[in-house]
Coordinates of C-alpha atoms in Angstrom, one line a residue:
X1 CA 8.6 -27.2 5.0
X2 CA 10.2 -24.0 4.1
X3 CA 8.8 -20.9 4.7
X4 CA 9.3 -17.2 3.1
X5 CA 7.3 -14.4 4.9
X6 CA 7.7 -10.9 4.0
X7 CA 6.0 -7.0 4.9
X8 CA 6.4 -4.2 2.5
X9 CA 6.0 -1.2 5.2
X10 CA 4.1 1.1 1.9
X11 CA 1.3 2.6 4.1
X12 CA -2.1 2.3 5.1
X13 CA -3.4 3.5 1.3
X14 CA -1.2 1.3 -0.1
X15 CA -1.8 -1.9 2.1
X16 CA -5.4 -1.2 1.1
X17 CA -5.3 -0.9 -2.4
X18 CA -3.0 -3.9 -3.2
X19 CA -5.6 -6.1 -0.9
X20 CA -9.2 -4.5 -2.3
X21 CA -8.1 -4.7 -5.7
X22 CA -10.2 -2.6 -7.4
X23 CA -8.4 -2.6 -11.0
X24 CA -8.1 -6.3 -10.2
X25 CA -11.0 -7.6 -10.2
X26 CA -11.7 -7.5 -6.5
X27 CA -8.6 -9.8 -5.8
X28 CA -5.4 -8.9 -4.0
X29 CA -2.1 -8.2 -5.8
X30 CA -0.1 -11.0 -4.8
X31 CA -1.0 -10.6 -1.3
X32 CA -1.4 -12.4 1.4
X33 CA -3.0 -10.1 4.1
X34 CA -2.9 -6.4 4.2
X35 CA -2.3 -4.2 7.1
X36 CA -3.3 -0.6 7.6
X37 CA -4.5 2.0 10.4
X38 CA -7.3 2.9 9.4
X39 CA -10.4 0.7 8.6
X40 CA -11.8 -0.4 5.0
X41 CA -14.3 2.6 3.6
X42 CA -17.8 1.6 3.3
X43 CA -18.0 1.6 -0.4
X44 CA -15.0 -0.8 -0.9
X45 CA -16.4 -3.2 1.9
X46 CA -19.6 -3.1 -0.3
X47 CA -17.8 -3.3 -3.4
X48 CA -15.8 -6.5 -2.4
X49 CA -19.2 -8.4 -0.5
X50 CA -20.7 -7.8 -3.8
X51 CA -18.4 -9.1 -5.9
X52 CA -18.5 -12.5 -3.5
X53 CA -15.3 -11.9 -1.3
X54 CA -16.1 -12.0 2.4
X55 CA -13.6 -9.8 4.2
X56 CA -12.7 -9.0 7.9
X57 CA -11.0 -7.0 10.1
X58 CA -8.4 -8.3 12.9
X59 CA -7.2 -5.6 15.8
X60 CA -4.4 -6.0 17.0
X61 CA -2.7 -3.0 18.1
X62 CA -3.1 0.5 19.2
X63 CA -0.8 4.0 19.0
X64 CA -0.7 7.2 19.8
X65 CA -0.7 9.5 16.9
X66 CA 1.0 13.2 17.7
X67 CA 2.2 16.3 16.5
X68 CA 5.4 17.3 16.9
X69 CA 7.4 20.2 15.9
X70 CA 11.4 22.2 15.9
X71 CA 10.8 25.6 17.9
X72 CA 14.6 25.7 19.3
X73 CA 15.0 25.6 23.0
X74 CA 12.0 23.8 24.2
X75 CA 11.9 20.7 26.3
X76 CA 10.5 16.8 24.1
X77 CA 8.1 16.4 26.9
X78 CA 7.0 17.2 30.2
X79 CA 6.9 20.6 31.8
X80 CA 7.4 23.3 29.4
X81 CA 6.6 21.5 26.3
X82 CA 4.9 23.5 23.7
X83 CA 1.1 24.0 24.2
X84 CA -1.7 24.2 21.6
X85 CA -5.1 23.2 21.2
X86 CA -6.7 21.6 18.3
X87 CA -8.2 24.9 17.3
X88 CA -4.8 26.4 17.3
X89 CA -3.5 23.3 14.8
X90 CA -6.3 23.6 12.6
X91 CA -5.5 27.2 12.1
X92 CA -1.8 26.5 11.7
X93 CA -2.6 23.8 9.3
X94 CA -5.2 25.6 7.4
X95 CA -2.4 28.8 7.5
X96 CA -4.9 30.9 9.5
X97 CA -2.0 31.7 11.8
X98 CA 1.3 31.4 10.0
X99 CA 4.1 32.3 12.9
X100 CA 5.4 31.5 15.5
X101 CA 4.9 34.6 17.9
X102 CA 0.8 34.8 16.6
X103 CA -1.1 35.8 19.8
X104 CA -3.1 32.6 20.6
X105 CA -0.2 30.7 20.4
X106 CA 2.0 33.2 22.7
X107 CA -1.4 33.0 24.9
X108 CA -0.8 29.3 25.8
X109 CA 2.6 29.9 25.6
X110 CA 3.7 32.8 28.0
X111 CA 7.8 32.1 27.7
X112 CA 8.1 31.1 24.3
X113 CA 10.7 33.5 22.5
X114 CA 10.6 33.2 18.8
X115 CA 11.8 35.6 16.4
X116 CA 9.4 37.7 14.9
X117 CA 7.4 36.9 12.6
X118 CA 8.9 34.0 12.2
X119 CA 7.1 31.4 9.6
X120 CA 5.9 27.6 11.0
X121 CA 7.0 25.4 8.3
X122 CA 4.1 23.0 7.8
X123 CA 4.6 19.5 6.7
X124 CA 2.0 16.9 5.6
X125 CA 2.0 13.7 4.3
X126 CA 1.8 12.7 0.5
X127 CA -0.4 10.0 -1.0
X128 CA -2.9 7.7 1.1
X129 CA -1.9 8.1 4.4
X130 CA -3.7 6.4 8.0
X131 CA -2.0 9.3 9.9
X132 CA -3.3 11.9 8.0
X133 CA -6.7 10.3 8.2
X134 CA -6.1 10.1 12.3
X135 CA -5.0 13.5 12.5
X136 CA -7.7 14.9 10.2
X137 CA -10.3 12.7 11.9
X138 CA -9.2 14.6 15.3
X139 CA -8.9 18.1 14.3
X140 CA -12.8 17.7 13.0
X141 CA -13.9 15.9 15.8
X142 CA -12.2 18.4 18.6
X143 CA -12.3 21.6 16.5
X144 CA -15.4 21.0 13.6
X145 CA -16.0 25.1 13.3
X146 CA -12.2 25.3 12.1
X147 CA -11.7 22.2 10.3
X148 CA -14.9 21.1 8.1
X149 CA -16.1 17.5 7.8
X150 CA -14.3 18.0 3.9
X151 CA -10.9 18.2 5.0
X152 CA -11.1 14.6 6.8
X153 CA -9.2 11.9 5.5
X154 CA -6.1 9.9 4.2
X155 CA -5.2 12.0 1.0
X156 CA -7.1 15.7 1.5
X157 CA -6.0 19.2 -0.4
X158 CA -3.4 21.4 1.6
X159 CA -2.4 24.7 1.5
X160 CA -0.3 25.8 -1.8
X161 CA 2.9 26.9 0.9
X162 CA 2.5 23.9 3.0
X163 CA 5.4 21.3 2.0
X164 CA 5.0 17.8 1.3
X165 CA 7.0 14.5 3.1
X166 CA 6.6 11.3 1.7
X167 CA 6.3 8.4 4.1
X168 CA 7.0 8.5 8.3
X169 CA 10.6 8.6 7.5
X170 CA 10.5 11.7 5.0
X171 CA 8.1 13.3 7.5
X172 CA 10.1 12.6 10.8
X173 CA 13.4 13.8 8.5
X174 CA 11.8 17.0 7.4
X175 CA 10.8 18.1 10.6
X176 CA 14.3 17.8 12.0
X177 CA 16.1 19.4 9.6
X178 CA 13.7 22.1 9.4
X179 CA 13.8 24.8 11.9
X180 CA 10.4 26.1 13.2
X181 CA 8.6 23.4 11.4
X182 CA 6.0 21.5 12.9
X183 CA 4.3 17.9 11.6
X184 CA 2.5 14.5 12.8
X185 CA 3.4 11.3 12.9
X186 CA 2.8 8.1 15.1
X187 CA 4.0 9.2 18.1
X188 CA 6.9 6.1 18.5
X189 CA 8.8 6.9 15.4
X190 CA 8.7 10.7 16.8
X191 CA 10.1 9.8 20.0
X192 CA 12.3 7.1 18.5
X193 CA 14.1 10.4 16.3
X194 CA 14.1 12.7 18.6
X195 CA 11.6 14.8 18.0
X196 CA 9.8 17.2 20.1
X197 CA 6.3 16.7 20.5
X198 CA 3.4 19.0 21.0
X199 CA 1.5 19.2 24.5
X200 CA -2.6 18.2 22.9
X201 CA -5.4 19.1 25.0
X202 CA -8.2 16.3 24.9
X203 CA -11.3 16.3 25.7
X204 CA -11.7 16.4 29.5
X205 CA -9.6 19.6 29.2
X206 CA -6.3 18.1 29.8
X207 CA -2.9 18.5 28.3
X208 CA -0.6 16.5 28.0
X209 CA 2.3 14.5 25.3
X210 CA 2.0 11.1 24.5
X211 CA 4.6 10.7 26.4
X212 CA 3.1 11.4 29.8
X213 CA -0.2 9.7 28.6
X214 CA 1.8 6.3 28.4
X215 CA 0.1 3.0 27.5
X216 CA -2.8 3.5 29.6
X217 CA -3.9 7.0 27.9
X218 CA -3.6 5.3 24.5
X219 CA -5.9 2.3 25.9
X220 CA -8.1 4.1 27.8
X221 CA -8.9 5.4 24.3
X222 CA -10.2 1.5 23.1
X223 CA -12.4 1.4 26.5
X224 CA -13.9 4.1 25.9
X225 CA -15.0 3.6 22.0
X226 CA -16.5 -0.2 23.7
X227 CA -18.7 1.5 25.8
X228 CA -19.7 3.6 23.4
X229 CA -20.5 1.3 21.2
X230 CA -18.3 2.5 18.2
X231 CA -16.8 -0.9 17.3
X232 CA -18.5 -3.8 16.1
X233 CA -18.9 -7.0 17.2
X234 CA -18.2 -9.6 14.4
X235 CA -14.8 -8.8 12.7
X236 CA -17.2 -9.4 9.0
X237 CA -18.8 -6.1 9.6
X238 CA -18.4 -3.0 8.3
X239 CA -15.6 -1.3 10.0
X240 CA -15.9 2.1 8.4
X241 CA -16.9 4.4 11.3
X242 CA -14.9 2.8 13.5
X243 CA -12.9 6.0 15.6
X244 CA -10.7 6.1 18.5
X245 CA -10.2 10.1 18.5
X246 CA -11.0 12.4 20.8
X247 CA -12.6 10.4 23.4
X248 CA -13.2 11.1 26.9
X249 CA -11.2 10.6 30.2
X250 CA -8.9 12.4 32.0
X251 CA -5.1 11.1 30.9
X252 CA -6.8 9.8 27.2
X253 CA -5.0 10.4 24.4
X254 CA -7.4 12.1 21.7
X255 CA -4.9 10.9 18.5
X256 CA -5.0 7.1 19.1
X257 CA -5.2 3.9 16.0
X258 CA -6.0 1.1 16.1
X259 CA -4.2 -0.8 13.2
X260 CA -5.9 -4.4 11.4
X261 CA -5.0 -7.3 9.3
X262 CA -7.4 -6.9 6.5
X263 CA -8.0 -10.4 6.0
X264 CA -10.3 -12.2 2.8
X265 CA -12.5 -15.0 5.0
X266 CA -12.1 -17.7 2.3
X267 CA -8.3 -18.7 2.6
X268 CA -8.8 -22.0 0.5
X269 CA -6.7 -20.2 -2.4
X270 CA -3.7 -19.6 -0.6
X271 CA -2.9 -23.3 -0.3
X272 CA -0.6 -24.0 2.5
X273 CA 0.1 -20.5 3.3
X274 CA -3.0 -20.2 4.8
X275 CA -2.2 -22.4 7.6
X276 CA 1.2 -20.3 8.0
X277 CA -1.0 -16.9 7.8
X278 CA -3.5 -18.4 10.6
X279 CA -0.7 -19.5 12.9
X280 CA 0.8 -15.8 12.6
X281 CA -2.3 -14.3 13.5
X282 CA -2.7 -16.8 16.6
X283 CA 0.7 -15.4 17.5
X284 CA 0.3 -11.7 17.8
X285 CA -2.2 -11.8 19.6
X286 CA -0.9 -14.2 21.9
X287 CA 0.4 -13.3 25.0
X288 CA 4.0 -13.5 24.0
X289 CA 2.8 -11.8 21.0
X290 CA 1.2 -8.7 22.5
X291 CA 3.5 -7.9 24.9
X292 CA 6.1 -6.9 22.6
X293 CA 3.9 -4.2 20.7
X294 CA 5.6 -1.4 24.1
X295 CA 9.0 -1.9 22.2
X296 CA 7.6 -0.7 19.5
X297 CA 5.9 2.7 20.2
X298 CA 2.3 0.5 20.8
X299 CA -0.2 -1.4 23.1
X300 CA -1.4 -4.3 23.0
X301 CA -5.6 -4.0 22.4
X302 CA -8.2 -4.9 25.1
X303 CA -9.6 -7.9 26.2
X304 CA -13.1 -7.3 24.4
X305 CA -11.3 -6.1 21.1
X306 CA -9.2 -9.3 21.2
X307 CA -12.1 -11.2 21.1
X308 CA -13.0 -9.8 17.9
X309 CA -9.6 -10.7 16.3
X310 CA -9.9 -14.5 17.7
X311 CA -13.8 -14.8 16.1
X312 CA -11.7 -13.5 12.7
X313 CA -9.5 -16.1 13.0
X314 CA -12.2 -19.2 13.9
X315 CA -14.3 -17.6 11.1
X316 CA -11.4 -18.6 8.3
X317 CA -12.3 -20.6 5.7
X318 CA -9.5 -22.9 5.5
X319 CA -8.1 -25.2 2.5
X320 CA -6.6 -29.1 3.9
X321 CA -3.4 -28.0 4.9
X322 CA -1.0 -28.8 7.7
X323 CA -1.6 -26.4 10.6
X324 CA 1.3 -25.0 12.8
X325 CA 1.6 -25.7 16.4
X326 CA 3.4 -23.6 19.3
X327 CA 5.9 -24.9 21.8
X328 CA 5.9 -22.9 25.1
X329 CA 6.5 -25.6 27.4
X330 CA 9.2 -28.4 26.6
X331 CA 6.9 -30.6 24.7
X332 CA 9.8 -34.2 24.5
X333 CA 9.0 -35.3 20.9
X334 CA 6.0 -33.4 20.0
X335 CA 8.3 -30.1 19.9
X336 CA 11.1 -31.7 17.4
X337 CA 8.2 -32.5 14.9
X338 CA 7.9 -30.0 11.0
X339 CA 5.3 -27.6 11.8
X340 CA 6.1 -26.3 15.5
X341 CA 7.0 -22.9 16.2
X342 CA 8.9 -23.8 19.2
X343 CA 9.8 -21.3 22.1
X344 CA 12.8 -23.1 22.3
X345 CA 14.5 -23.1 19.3
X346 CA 16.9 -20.8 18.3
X347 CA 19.2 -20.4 15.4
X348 CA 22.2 -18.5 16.0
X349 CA 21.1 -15.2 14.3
X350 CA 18.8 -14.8 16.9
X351 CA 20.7 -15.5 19.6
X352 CA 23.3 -12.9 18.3
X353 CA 20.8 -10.1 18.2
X354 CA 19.5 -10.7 21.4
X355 CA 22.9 -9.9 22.9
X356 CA 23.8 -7.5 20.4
X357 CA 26.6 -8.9 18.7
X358 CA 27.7 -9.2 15.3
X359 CA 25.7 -12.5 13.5
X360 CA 26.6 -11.7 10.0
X361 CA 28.5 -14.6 9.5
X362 CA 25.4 -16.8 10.8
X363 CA 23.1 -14.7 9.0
X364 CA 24.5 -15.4 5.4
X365 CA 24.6 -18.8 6.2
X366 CA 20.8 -18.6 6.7
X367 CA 20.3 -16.8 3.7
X368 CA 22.1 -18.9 1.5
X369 CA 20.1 -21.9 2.9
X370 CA 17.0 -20.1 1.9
X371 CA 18.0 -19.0 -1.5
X372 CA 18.2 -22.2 -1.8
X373 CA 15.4 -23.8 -0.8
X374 CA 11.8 -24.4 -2.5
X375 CA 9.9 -21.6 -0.1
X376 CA 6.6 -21.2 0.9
X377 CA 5.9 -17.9 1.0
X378 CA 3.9 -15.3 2.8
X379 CA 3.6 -11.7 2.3
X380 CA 1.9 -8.7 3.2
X381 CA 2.2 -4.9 2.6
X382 CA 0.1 -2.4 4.7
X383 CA 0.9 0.7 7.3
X384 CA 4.2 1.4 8.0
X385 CA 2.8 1.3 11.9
X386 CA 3.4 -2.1 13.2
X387 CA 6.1 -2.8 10.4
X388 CA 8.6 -3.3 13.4
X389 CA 6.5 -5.2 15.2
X390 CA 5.6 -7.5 12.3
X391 CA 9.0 -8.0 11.6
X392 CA 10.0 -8.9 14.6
X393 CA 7.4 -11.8 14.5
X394 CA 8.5 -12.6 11.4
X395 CA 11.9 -12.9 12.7
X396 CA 10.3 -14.9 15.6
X397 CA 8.9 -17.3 13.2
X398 CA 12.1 -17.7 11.3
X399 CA 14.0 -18.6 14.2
X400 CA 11.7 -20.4 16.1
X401 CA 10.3 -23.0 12.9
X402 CA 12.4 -26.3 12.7
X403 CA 12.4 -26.0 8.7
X404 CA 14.3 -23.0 7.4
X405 CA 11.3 -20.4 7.2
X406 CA 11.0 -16.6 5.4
X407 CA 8.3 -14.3 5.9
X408 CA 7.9 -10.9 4.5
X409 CA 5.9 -7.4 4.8

């Protein structure tokens, strides 16, 4: 049958307000599944089990979040990258310390040369953001006599000369065009523009980038929170104080998210696009699935954590339609049938941008076809996070489906 997918990358606030649906009855705005970094609040989870809509929360990811700033002349990464601790940020944040060349900075920082008195431009994010939930989250968990338990969250009150950046692109964008300005974002779209990113100390006393914490740092961080206990169990409880920052170990990162699919457990209203929905979750989680999250700035989450995201998916309540089947292994007949997300089907678009080539020709073809065709569609809108990586299992799915297939976030 034909399928349309689609992901609006609008943010973690956004992705949750479009799926809670508070002005809306308790029911999505033509939504499929929501995405976001940061977990459903307590009071909403409440809010929608009270109002008779079972909801849950899939893992499937994790990333490093990071500060990164433009002080001229000093190295991305590595050996001499710009020091600070969390105390330091807070302060700079707060606009406790407002230059460059302030002592405790200079302290950490013995050969930084900076003009006088020269102002940090601060940035911060605008509207419901997971990242400045993650960052805020860390600063009060590493530094709580600096930053206060009030200044924690996804949309909080800056500083009247702090200045404002609208989405991970505005904010990466600002801090490169702005000399001695310093930010955070999710640590792959920082690296991905360039950016130069601060050396955190966490817990154990070490510092360190992102960078040189790698994918273990970032999933030492999930370990961790399991044996503490942190996370729950069944994916239909509440999520709320669910925390990856800050925890121990030597190389962990202390900014690290873990991003869901906020997912309603009764799909019987979504017809057959529940059967498409279940069969993407299936995938990105999969093997195949996970291990293209490094491409993308992520990780791909533990063992244990992906055992919550399987119970979410065997917990679905699912309406009679026809599920979708995957085709690793040549599979003689089987694999040719409607319904297979094959392995080894390819349209030409995908074999184009696999070799970097030009498939615009093929690719207008394709979308001709699909205007054309009655679609089934599926569509989500969450944190800008994993939008690359949902895309490209979107673009997976189109390719890889026998019928012509479109998917969106």
């Amino acid at each position: 049958p034909p399928v349309k997918m689609t992901y609006r990358a609008v943010g973690s606030g956004t992705g949750q307000h479009e799926f809670i649906g508070t002005n809306n009855g308790y029911m999505p705005y033509d939504q499929d599944f929501g995405s976001g970094d940061i977990p459903i609040g307590s009071s909403d989870y409440t809010a929608l089990n009270t109002a008779g809509h079972e909801i849950m929360h899939f893992p499937f990811q994790m990333g490093a979040m990071s500060i990164f700033h433009n002080v001229p002349g000093i190295p991305k990464s590595g050996a001499g990258a710009l020091k600070l601790t969390a105390c330091i940020i807070a302060k700079i944040f707060k606009r406790e310390i407002t230059t460059w060349d302030d002592a405790e900075i200079t302290t950490l920082n013995p050969g930084l040369t900076v003009p006088a008195g020269q102002n940090i431009e601060v940035f911060h994010r605008v509207k419901g953001s997971s990242t400045t939930a993650g960052v805020t989250t860390y600063l009060n968990k590493a530094c709580p006599s600096v930053w206060e338990a009030g200044l924690v969250g996804k949309l909080i009150t800056w500083p009247a000369d702090t200045n404002e950046a609208e989405g991970s692109g505005g904010m990466s964008a600002a801090i490169a065009s702005t000399p001695y300005a310093i930010g955070y974002i999710d640590s792959g779209h920082g690296h991905d523009d360039g950016l130069s990113e601060i050396s955190l100390e966490n817990l154990d006393g070490t510092s360190q980038t992102s960078l040189e914490a790698g994918p273990a740092g970032i999933g030492a961080a999930a370990s961790e929170a399991i044996t503490a206990g942190v996370m729950p169990s069944s994916p239909l409880d509440d999520f709320s104080a669910v925390s990856l920052h800050n925890m121990a170990g030597a190389t962990t990162w202390p900014i690290v998210a873990i991003s869901y699919v906020y997912l309603r457990k009764d799909l019987t209203p979504l017809g057959d696009r529940a059967c498409l929905l279940k069969a993407f979750l299936e995938y990105i989680i999969s093997d195949e699935g996970q291990a293209l999250l490094p491409a993308f700035g992520a990780v791909g989450v533990p063992a244990a954590v992906k055992t919550i995201a399987q119970t979410a998916i065997d917990s679905l309540v699912m309406p009679v339609c026809t599920a979708w089947t995957f085709e690793t292994d040549t599979d003689p007949g089987a694999g040719q049938a409607d319904h297979v997300i094959s392995e080894k089907r390819r349209d030409y678009a995908e074999y184009d941008r696999a070799n970097l080539l030009d498939g615009l020709t093929a690719l207008q073809s394709r979308v001709g076809l699909l205007e054309e065709a009655k679609l089934i569609r599926l569509d989500g809108s969450g944190t800008t996070n994993p939008s690359k990586f949902f895309w490209q299992v979107i673009s997976l799915f189109e390719a890889r489906a026998k019928p012509p297939v479109k998917m969106t976030y």
